[in-house]
Structure formats: structure tokens, C-alpha cells
Short mmCIF file of C-alpha atoms and ligand atoms in Angstrom, two decimals:
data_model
loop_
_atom_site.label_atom_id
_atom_site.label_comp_id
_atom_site.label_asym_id
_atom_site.label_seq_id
_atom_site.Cartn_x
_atom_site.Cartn_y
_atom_site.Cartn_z
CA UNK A 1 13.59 25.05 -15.46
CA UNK A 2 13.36 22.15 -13.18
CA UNK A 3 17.00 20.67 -13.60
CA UNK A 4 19.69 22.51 -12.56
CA UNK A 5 21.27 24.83 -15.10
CA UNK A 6 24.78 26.43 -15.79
CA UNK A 7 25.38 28.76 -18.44
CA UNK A 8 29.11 28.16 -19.83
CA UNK A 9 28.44 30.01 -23.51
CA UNK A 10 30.64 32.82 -22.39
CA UNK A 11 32.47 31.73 -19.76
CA UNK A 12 33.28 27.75 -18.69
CA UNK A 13 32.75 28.58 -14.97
CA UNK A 14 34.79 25.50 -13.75
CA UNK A 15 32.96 25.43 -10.28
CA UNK A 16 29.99 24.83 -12.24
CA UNK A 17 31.53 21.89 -14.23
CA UNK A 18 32.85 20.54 -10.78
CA UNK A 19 29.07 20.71 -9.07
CA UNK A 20 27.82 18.71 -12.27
CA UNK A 21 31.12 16.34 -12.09
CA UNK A 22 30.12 15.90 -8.15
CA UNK A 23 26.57 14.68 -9.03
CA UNK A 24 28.02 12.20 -11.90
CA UNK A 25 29.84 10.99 -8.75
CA UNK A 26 26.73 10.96 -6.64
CA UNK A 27 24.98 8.84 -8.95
CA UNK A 28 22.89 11.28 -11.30
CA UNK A 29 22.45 12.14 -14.69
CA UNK A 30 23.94 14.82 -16.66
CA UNK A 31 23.28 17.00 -19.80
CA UNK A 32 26.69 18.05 -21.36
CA UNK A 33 27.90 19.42 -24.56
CA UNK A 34 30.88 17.14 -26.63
CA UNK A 35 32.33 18.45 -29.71
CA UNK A 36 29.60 16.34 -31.72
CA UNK A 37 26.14 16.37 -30.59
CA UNK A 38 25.39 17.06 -26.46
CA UNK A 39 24.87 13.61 -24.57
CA UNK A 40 23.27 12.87 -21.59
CA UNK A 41 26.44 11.03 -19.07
CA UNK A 42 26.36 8.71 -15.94
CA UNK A 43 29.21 7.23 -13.89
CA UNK A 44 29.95 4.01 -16.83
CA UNK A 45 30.89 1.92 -13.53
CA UNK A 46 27.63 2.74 -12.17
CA UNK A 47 25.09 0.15 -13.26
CA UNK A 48 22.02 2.16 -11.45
CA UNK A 49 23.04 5.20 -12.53
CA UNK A 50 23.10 4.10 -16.14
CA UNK A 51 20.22 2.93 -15.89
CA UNK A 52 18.49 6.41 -15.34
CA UNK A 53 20.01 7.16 -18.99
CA UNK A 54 17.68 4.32 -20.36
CA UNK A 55 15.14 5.70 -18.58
CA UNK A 56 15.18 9.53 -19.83
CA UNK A 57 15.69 8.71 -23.18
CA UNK A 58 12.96 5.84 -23.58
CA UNK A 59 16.33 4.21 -25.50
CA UNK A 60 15.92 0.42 -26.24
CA UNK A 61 17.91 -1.71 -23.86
CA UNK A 62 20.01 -3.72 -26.39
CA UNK A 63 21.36 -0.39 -27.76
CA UNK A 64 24.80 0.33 -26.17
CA UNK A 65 26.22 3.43 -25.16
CA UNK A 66 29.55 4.70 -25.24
CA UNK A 67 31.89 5.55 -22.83
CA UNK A 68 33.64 8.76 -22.59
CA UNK A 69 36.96 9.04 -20.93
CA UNK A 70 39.64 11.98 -20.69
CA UNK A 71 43.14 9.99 -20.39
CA UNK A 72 44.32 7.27 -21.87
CA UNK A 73 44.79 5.22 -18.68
CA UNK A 74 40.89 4.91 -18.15
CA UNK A 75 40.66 3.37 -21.20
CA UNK A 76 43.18 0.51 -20.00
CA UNK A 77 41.06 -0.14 -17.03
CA UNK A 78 37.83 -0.90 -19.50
CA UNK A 79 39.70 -2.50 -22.40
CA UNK A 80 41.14 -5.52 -22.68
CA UNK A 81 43.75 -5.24 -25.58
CA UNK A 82 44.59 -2.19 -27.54
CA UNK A 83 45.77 -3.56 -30.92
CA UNK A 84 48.38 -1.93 -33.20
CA UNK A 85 45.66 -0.09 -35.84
CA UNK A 86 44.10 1.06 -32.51
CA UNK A 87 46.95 2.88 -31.18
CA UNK A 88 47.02 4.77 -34.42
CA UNK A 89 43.32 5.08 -34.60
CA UNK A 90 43.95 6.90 -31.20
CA UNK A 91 47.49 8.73 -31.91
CA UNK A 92 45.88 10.26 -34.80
CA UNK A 93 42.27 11.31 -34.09
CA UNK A 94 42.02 11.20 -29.76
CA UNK A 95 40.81 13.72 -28.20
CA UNK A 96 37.66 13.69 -31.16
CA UNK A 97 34.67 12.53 -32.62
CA UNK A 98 36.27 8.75 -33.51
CA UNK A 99 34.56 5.92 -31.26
CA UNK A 100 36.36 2.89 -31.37
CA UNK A 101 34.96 -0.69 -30.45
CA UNK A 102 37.15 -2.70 -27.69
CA UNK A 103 36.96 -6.21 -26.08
CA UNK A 104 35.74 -5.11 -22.62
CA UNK A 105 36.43 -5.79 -19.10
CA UNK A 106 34.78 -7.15 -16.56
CA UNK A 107 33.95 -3.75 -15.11
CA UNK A 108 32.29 -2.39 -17.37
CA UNK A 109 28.40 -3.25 -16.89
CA UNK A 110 25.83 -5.05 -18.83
CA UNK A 111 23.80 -2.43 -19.11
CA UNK A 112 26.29 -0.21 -20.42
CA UNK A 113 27.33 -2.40 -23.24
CA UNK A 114 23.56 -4.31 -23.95
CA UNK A 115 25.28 -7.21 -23.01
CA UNK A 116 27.71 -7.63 -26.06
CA UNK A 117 31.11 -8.56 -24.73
CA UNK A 118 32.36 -5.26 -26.58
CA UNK A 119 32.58 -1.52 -25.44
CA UNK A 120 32.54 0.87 -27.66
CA UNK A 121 35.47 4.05 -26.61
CA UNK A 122 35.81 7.87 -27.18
CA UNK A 123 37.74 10.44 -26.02
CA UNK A 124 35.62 13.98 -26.70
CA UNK A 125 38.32 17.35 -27.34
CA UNK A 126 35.32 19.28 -25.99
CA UNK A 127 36.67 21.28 -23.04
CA UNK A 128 33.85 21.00 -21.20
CA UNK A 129 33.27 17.12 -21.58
CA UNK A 130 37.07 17.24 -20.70
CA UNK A 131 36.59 18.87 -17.49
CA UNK A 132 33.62 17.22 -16.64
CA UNK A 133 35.59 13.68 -16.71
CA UNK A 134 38.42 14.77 -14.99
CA UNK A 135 36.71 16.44 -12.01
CA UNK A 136 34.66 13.41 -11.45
CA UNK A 137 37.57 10.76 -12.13
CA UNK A 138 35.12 8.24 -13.62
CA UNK A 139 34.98 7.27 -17.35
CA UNK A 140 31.33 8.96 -18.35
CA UNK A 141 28.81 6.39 -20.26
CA UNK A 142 26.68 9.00 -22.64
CA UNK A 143 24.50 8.50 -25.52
CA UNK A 144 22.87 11.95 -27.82
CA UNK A 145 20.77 13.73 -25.98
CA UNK A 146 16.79 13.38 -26.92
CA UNK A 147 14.39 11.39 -26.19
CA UNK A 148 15.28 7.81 -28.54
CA UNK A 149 14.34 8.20 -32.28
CA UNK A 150 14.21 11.94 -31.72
CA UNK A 151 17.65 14.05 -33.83
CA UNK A 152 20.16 14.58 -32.03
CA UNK A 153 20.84 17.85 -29.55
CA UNK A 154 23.21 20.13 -30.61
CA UNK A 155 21.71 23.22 -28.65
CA UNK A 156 19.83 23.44 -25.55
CA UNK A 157 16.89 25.16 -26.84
CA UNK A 158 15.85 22.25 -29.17
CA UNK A 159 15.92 19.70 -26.20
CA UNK A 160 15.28 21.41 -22.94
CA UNK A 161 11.61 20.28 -23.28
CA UNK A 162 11.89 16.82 -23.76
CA UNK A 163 15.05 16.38 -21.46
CA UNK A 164 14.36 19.27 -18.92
CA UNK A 165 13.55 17.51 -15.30
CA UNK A 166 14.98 13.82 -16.65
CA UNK A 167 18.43 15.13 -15.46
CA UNK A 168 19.78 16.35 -12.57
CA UNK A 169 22.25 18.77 -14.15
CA UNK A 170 22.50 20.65 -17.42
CA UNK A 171 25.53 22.18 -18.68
CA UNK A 172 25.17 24.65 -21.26
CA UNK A 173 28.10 25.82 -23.66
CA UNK A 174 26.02 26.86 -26.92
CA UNK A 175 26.10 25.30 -30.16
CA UNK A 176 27.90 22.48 -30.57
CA UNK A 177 31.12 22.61 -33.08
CA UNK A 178 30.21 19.33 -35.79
CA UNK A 179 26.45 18.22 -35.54
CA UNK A 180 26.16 14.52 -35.95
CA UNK A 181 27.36 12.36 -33.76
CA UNK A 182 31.06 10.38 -33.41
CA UNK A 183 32.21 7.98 -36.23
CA UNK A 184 32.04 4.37 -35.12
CA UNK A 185 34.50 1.80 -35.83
CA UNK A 186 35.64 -1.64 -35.18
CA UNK A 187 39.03 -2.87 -36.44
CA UNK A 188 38.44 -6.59 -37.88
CA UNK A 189 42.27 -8.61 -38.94
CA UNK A 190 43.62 -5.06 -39.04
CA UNK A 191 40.71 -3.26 -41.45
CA UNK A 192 38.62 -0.66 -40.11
CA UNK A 193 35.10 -1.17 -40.42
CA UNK A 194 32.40 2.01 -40.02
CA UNK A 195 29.67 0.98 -37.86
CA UNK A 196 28.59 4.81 -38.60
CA UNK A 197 29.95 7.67 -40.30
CA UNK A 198 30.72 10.72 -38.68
CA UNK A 199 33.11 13.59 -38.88
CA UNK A 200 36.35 11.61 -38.83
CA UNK A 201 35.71 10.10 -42.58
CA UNK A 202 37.20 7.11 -44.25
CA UNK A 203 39.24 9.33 -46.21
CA UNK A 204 40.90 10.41 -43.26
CA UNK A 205 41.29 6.96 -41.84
CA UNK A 206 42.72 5.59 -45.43
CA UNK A 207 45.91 8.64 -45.35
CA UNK A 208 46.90 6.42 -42.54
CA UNK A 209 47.50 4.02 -45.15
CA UNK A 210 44.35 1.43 -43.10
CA UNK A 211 41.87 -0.71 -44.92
CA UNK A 212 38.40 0.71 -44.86
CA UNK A 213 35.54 -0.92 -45.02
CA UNK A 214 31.97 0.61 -45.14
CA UNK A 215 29.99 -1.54 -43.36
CA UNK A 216 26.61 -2.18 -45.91
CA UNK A 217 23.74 -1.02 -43.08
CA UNK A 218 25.15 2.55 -42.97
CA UNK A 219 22.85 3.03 -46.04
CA UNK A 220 20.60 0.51 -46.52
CA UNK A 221 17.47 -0.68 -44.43
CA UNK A 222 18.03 -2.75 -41.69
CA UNK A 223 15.18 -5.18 -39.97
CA UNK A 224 15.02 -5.22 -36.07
CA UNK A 225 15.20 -9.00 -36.15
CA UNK A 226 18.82 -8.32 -38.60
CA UNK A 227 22.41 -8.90 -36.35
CA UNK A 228 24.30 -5.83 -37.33
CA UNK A 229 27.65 -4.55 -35.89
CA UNK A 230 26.52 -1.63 -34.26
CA UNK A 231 22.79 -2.08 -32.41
CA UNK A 232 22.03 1.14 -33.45
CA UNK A 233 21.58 0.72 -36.95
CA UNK A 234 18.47 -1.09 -36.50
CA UNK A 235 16.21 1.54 -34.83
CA UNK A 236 14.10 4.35 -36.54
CA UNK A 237 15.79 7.38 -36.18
CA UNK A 238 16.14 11.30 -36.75
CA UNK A 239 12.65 11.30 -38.23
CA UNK A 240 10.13 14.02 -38.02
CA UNK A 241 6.17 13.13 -38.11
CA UNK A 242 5.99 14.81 -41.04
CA UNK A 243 6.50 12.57 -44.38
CA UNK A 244 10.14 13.21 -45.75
CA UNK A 245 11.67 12.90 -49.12
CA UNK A 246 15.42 12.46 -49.51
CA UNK A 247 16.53 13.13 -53.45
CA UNK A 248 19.87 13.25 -54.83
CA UNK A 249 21.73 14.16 -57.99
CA UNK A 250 25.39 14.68 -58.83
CA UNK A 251 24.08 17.27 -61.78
CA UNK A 252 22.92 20.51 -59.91
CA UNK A 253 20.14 21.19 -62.49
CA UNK A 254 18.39 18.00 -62.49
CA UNK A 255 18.51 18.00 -58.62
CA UNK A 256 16.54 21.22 -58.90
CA UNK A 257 14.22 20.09 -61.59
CA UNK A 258 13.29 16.51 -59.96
CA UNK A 259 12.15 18.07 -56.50
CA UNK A 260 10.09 21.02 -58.21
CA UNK A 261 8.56 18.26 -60.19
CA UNK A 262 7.72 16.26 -56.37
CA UNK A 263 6.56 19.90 -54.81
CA UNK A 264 4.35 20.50 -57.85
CA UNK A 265 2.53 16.38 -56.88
CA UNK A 266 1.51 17.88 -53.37
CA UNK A 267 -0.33 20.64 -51.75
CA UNK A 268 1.90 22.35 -49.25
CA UNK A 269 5.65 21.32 -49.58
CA UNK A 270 8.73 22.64 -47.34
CA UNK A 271 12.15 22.14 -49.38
CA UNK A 272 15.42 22.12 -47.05
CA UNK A 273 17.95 23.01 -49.60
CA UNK A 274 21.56 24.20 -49.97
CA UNK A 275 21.82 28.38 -50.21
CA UNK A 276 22.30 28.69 -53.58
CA UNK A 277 19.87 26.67 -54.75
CA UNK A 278 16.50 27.96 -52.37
CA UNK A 279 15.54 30.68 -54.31
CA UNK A 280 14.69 28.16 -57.36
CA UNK A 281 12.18 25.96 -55.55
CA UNK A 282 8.75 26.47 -56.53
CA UNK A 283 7.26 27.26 -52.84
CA UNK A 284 6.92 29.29 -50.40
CA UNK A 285 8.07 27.42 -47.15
CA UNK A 286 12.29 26.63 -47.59
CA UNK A 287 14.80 26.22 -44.95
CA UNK A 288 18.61 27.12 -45.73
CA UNK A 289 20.91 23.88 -44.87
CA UNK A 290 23.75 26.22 -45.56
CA UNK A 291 26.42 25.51 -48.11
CA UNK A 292 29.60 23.03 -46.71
CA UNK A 293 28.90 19.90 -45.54
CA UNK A 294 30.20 21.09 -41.90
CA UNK A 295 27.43 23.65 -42.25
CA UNK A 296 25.06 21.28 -43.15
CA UNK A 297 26.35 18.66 -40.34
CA UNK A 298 26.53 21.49 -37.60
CA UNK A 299 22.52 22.78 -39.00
CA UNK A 300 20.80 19.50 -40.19
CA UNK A 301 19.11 18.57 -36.47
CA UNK A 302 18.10 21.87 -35.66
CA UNK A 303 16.48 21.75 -39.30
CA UNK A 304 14.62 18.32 -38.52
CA UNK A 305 13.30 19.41 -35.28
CA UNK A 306 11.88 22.69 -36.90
CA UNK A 307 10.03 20.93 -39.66
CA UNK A 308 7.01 19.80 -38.51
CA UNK A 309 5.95 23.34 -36.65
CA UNK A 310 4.93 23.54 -40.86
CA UNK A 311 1.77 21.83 -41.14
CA UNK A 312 3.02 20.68 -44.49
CA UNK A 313 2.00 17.37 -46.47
CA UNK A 314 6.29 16.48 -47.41
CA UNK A 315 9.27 17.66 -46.36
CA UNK A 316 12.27 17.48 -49.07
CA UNK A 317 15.65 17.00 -48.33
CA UNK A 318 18.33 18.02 -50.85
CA UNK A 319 21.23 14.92 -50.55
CA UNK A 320 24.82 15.51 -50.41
CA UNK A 321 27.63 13.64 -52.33
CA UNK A 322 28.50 10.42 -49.62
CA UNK A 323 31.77 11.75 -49.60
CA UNK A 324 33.97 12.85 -46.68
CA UNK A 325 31.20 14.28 -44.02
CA UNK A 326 28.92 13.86 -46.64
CA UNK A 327 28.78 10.07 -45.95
CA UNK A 328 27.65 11.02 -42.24
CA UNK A 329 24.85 13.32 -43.45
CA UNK A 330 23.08 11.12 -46.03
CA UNK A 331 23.53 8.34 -43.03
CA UNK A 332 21.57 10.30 -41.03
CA UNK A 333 19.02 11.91 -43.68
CA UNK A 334 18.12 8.19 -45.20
CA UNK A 335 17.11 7.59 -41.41
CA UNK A 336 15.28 11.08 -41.21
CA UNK A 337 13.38 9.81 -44.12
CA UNK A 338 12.75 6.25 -43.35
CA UNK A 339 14.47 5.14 -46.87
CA UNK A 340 12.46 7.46 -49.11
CA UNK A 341 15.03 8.23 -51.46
CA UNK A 342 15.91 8.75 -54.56
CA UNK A 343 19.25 9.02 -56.57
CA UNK A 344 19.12 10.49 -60.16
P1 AMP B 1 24.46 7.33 -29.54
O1 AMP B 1 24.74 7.00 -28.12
O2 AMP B 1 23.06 7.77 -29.76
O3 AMP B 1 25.49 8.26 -30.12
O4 AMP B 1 24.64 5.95 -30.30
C1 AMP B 1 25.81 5.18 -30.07
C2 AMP B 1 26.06 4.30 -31.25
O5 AMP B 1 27.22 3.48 -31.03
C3 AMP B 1 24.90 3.34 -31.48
O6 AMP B 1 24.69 3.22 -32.87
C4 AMP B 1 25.42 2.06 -30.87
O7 AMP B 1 24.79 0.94 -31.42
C5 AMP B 1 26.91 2.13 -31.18
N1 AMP B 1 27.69 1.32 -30.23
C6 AMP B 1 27.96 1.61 -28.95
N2 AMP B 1 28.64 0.61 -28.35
C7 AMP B 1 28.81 -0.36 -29.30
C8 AMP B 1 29.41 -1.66 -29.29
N3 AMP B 1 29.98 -2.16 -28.21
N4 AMP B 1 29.39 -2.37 -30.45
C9 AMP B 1 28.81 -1.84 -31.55
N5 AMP B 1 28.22 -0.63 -31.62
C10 AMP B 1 28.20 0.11 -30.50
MG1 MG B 2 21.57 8.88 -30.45
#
């Protein structure tokens, strides 16, 4: 391994999280685990040292990043106001995967931000993220880690070879806890709109008694040349090389029925597929999603990356209902198959 490496799976040695806080400080880039996905952090003040983010990933410059902090008084040095459905936003769901969309300071770079006038906040409950803050006393700009278009990591055997040597440190604390990445909102005349879906759901965010709105480009196509919200709705994402099939069906039966009819149109066909329904696909190569949708959210980019090591002429995907976390998987499984869906 060319970066340098700490192993924190069974113990968070805390000198270890200081030496990777101390080169955040220094100016470097860092590989560290959040609750969601791992990200790849620089000092968010730190236009240069953002930069080298860019850089690793190969990530398009108008896509912004956002900006972890560990206390709530960071995130009135980069914010201008902090409205009312904000506060409650943050009393209910900080430290966590929720990313909420500010009016930003003057502090916080272009770079950071892709030049919108907005700056998009999280707090991770991650321990390690946590630490890592603290120690280096700088709010930490990090996207996922992978190289742009790539899934998401959520372990650091899927992206030590496209990442190893990009960064100067890598913190390792195992498998990530949730899978896909934070749940971005905006709040527009007091309604919450999601920019993406994630693990805190609109469900959750409607018990507050808050307008939700879903934001139409969380499921649908959108065209680079298209203003969106959120920059990164625009770009191809998630997908393997491998052709990819995304089918869906409230009835269990006809779900099962539809994609043996697909595999039976092709050659060699790999089926990722809830548990219980694997053994009734009619081929040979099958990967197990698991059964919940936080088992599918915590497998479903390990699954991606695996798929084309299968030499196969289509991948399908069993969908989920877009309910709760469910709305966060098919967000990111439409993207893993570049729209090929379909919905019986
Ligand atoms: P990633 O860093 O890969 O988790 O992606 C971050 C997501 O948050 C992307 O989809 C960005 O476009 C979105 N995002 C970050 N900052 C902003 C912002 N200021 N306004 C809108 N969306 C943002
Ligand atoms: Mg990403």
C-alpha cells in the first residue's frame, strides 16, 4: 500500500485518527469512513487542498461537495442564516446521514461549493469522522470515495485500488453502517425539498409535521445541459460496464416471472435478487441483495462493483418499493442502470 494506512476495525486507535487529523491540517487528503458511504476529506477552508479531492476522484468541477463538521458552532462560521425548519431539521436528525443546503459565507471557497452561492451541511454520528473533525478543528469538505461515476465505497477492499496512492492517509474502520450516501435537502418557504434520498426518508421528515417535496430528477433522467437543484443529479453514476436491467413489481410473482422471461432473451444473465426469491431465477450466476432495505442499502455497492468480474451479456436488478430507504435505493439503481427500467 502506498498511502498510509490505519486499521481502526477493532480498535479506533485515536493517535491514529490524530496523525490523519494532523495531515487534514497540513493540507492533504484523507480516506475516512462516515456512517453512510467512506469519503475522501480536505480542510473545506483550504481551496488547494480541495482541490486535490477533484483531482483523485476525476469529479466534474461544477459538482459540489459537502462539508462535514462536528459542532454546531462550525456550522455558524459557514452559514449565513439557520432558519426555523432548519433548526429542527438539525435537532432531530444531527449527528446523521441528513445534508442540509445553507446560504454560505464568504469563507467557504469556490471550489468547494462549484461556485453556487449555497453550501450544502452535515454533521456524520460516525465516531471516527467525529474524531477526525475535532482533532483537526477544521470543518472537513468530503465527497464518496471512488473514482467519479464509480459506486460508492463502503469498504476498503472495493476501493483501495482506484483510491490507494491519491491520498495521503487512509483510515480504516470496516464496513460502513447504511450504504448509500446522506439525504440531501433544501428547505424552500418552509417545505423540504429532496435533492437525493438517503437514509433519513421523507417519512421521517413528514412526523415532524414539514412539507415534503420530492424533487422530480431523483427518478427521472436528467440532461447535462438541465439546471437542477443538486449538480449531482446530472452525472452518470453507480454504473457498471456491464448492461443493467432495473425491473419492478409490487406483485412478488410477476416480478419473478418478468425477469425469467428477460434471462431466457439473452445468453449469460446474472440476477441480483432479494433472498427469498434467488433460488427461482432461471440461471446459474445470482447475487443475494439480502432481504431489508437496510440490507440491501448497506450491500447494493459492493454488489455493483462485483458484477462485471461475470463476463455476462445483462445484469438484472430486482427494484424495491420507493418507500422509506427504498426511495434511496431505486435512486441509486435507476442510475446503476442508466434508466433501463421497467415497472409492472
Ligand atoms: P457526494 O459528495 O458524492 O456524496 O455528492 C454530494 C451531493 O450533494 C451531490 O449530488 C451534490 O450535487 C450535492 N450538493 C452538494 N452541495 C450542494 C449545494 N450547495 N447545492 C445543491 N446540491 C449540493
Ligand atoms: Mg459520490
Amino acid at each position: 500500500m502506498i498511502s498510509k494506512y490505519a486499521d481502526l476495525k477493532q480498535n479506533k486507535d485515536l493517535n491514529k485518527i490524530k496523525e490523519a487529523a494532523m495531515s487534514i491540517k497540513e493540507g492533504n487528503i484523507v480516506l475516512f469512513p462516515t456512517e453512510t458511504v467512506y469519503g475522501i476529506g480536505a480542510n473545506a477552508l483550504d481551496a488547494n487542498a480541495v482541490n486535490k479531492i477533484f483531482e483523485a476522484k476525476g469529479r466534474a468541477s461544477d459538482n459540489p461537495l459537502i462539508v462535514h463538521i462536528s459542532n454546531i458552532d462550525m456550522l455558524y462560521n459557514l452559514v449565513k442564516e439557520v432558519g426555523q425548519v432548519e433548526q429542527k431539521l438539525i435537532d432531530n436528525f444531527w449527528p446523521g446521514p441528513l445534508t442540509i443546503i445553507f446560504d454560505r459565507k464568504e469563507c467557504v471557497p469556490n471550489v468547494v461549493t462549484a461556485g453556487l452561492n449555497t453550501v450544502g451541511i452535515r454533521m456524520p454520528s460516525n465516531s471516527v469522522a467525529q474524531k477526525l473533525i475535532e482533532f483537526a478543528g477544521l470543518p472537513i469538505a468530503a465527497p464518496s470515495a471512488n473514482i467519479s461515476g464509480k459506486p460508492s465505497g463502503t469498504k476498503i477492499e472495493d476501493i483501495i485500488d482506484e483510491l490507494d496512492g491519491k491520498v495521503d492517509y487512509i483510515l480504516d474502520s470496516g464496513m460502513v453502517d447504511i450504504g448509500v450516501e446522506s439525504t440531501v435537502v433544501r428547505v424552500i418557504d418552509n417545505k423540504v425539498h429532496i435533492l437525493r434520498p438517503g437514509k433519513i426518508t421523507v417519512e421521517d421528515i413528514q412526523t415532524l409535521g414539514i412539507e415534503v417535496i420530492i424533487e422530480k430528477q431523483i427518478m427521472e433522467e436528467c440532461l447535462p445541459q438541465e439546471k437542477v437543484m443538486s449538480p449531482g443529479m446530472k452525472y452518470r453514476h453507480y454504473a457498471p460496464n456491464t448492461k443493467c436491467l432495473l425491473v419492478y413489481s409490487d406483485n412478488q410473482d410477476k416480478l419473478v416471472d418478468r425477469i425469467n422471461q428477460e434471462i431466457e432473451l439473452e445468453k449469460n444473465v446474472l440476477v441480483l435478487g432479494r433472498t427469498r426469491n434467488l433460488e427461482k431465477y432461471n440461471t446459474d450466476n445470482k447475487l443475494d441483495m439480502g432481504e431489508t432495505s437496510e440490507e440491501i442499502s448497506k450491500n447494493i455497492f459492493t454488489l455493483l462493483r462485483k458484477v462485471d468480474s461475470y463476463n455476462v451479456d445483462l445484469v438484472i436488478i430486482e427494484g424495491v418499493k420507493k418507500e422509506g430507504l427504498g426511495l434511496a435505493i431505486m435512486n441509486r439503481l435507476i442510475r446503476a442502470c442508466e434508466h433501463n427500467y421497467i415497472e409492472i
